[in-house]
GROMACS .gro file of C-alpha atoms in nm:
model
  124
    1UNK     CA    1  -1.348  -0.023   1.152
    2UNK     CA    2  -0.995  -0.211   1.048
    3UNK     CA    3  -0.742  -0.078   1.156
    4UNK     CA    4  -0.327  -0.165   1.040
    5UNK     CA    5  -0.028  -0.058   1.242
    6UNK     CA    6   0.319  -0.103   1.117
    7UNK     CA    7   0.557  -0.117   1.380
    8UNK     CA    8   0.926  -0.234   1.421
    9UNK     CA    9   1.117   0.039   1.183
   10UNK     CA   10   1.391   0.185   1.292
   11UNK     CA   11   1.774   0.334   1.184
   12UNK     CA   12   2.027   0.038   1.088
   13UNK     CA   13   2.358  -0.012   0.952
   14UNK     CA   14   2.448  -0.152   0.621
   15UNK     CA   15   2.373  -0.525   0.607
   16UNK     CA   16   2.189  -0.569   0.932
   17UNK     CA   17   1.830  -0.647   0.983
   18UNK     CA   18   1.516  -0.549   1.084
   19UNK     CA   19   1.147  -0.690   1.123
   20UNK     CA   20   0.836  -0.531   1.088
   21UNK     CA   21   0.489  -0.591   1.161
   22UNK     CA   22   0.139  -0.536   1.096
   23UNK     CA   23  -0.158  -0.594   1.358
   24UNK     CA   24  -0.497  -0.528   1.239
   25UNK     CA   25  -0.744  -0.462   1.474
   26UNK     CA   26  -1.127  -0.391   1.512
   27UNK     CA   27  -1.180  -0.696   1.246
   28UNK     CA   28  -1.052  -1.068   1.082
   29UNK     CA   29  -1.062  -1.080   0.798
   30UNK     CA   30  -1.080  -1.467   0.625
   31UNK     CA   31  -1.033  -1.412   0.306
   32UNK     CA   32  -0.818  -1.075   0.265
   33UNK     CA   33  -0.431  -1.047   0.091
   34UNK     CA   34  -0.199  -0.807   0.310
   35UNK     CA   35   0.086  -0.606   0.123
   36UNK     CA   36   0.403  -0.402   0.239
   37UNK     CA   37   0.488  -0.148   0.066
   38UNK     CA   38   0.715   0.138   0.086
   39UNK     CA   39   0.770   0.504  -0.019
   40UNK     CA   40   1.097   0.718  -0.044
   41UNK     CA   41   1.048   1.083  -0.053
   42UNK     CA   42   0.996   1.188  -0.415
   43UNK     CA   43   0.937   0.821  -0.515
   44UNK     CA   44   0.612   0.627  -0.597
   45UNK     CA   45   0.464   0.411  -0.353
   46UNK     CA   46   0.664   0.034  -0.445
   47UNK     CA   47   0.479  -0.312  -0.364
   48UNK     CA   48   0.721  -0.567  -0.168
   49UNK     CA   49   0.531  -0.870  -0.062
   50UNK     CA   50   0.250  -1.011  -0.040
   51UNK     CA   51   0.040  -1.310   0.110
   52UNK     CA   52  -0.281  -1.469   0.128
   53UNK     CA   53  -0.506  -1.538   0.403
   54UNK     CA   54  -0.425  -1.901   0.292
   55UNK     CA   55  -0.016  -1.842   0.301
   56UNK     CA   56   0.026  -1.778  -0.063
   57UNK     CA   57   0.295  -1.569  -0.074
   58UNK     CA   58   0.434  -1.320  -0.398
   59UNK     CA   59   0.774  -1.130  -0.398
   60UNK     CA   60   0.882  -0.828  -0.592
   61UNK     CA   61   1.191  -0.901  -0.761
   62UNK     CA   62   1.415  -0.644  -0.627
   63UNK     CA   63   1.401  -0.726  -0.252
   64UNK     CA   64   1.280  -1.144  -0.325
   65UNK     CA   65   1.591  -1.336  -0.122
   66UNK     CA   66   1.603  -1.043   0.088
   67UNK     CA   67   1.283  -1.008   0.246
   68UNK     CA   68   1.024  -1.272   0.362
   69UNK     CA   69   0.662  -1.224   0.410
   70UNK     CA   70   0.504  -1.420   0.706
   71UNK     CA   71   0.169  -1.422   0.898
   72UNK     CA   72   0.077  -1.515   1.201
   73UNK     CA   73  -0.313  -1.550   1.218
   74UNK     CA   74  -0.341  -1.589   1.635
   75UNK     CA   75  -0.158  -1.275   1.678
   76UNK     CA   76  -0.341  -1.062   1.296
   77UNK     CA   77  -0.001  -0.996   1.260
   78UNK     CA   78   0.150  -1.028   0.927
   79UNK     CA   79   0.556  -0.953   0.934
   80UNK     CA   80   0.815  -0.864   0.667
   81UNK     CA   81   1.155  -0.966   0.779
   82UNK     CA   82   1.429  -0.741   0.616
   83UNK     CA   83   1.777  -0.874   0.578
   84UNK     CA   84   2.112  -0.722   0.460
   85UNK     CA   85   1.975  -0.397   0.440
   86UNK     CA   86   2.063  -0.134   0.229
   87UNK     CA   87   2.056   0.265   0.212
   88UNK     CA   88   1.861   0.223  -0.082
   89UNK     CA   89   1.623   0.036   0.125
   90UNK     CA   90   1.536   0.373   0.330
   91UNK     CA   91   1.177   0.488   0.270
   92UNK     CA   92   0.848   0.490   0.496
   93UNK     CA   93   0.673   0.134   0.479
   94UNK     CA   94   0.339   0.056   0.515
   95UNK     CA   95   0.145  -0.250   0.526
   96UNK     CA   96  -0.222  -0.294   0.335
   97UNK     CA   97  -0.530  -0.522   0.307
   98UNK     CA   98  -0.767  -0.543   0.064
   99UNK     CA   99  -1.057  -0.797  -0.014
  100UNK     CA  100  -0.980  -1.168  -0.152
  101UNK     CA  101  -0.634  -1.287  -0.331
  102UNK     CA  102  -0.343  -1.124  -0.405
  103UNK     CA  103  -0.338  -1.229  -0.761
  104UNK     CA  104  -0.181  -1.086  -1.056
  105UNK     CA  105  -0.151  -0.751  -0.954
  106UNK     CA  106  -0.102  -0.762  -0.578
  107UNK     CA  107   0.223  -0.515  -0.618
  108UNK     CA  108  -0.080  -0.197  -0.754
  109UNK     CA  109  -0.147   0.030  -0.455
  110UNK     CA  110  -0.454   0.121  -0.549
  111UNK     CA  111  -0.612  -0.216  -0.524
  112UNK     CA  112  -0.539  -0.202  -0.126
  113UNK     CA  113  -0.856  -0.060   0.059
  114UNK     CA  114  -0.704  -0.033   0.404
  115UNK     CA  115  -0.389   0.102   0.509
  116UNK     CA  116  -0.164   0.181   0.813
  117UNK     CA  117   0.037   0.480   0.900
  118UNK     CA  118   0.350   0.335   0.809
  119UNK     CA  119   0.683   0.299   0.985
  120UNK     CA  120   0.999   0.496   0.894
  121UNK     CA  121   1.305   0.288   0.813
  122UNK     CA  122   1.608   0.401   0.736
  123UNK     CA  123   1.943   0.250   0.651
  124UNK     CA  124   2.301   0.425   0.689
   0.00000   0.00000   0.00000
């Protein structure tokens, strides 16, 4: 069974940074696309970033020069690095994998199969 855990959330100040990260376990997937996400209480779920098992790499608009997507295959870690956060920015994020490109519509939640808990970050 796959399994995702975010970790690497915390509470910031204004403007600093923060890095997060997603290990899978239990599996390796090849030929998979892993998303972050995040949700804010009484918001929908909101895709960030995503990248191919072959580095491709897609940015929503509102956090693209902001955020950077990365992956490190030794480790099945893929990281979002988060930089002059906001208080906007608050919310629980969560990292997801699901089966072959990213494509078109990487950003849709519900194309993601696998998920992780999430990690709470919040900005002040």
């Amino acid at each position: 069974h796959v399994q995702l855990v975010e970790s690497g959330g915390g509470s910031v100040q204004a403007g600093e940074s923060l890095r997060l990260s997603c290990t899978t376990s239990g599996y390796t997937c090849r030929d998979c696309c892993t998303g972050w996400f995040r949700q804010a209480p009484g918001k929908e779920r909101e895709g960030l970033a995503a990248i191919d098992s072959d580095g491709t790499i897609a940015y929503a608009v509102y956090v693209e020069g902001r955020f950077t997507i990365s992956r490190d295959n030794t480790k099945n870690t893929v990281y979002l690095q988060m930089n002059t956060l906001k208080p906007e920015d608050s919310a629980m994020y969560y990292c997801a994998e699901k089966r072959g490109l990213c494509g078109t519509w990487w950003w849709k939640a519900f194309e993601y199969s696998n998920w992780g808990q999430g990690t709470q970050v919040t900005v002040s």
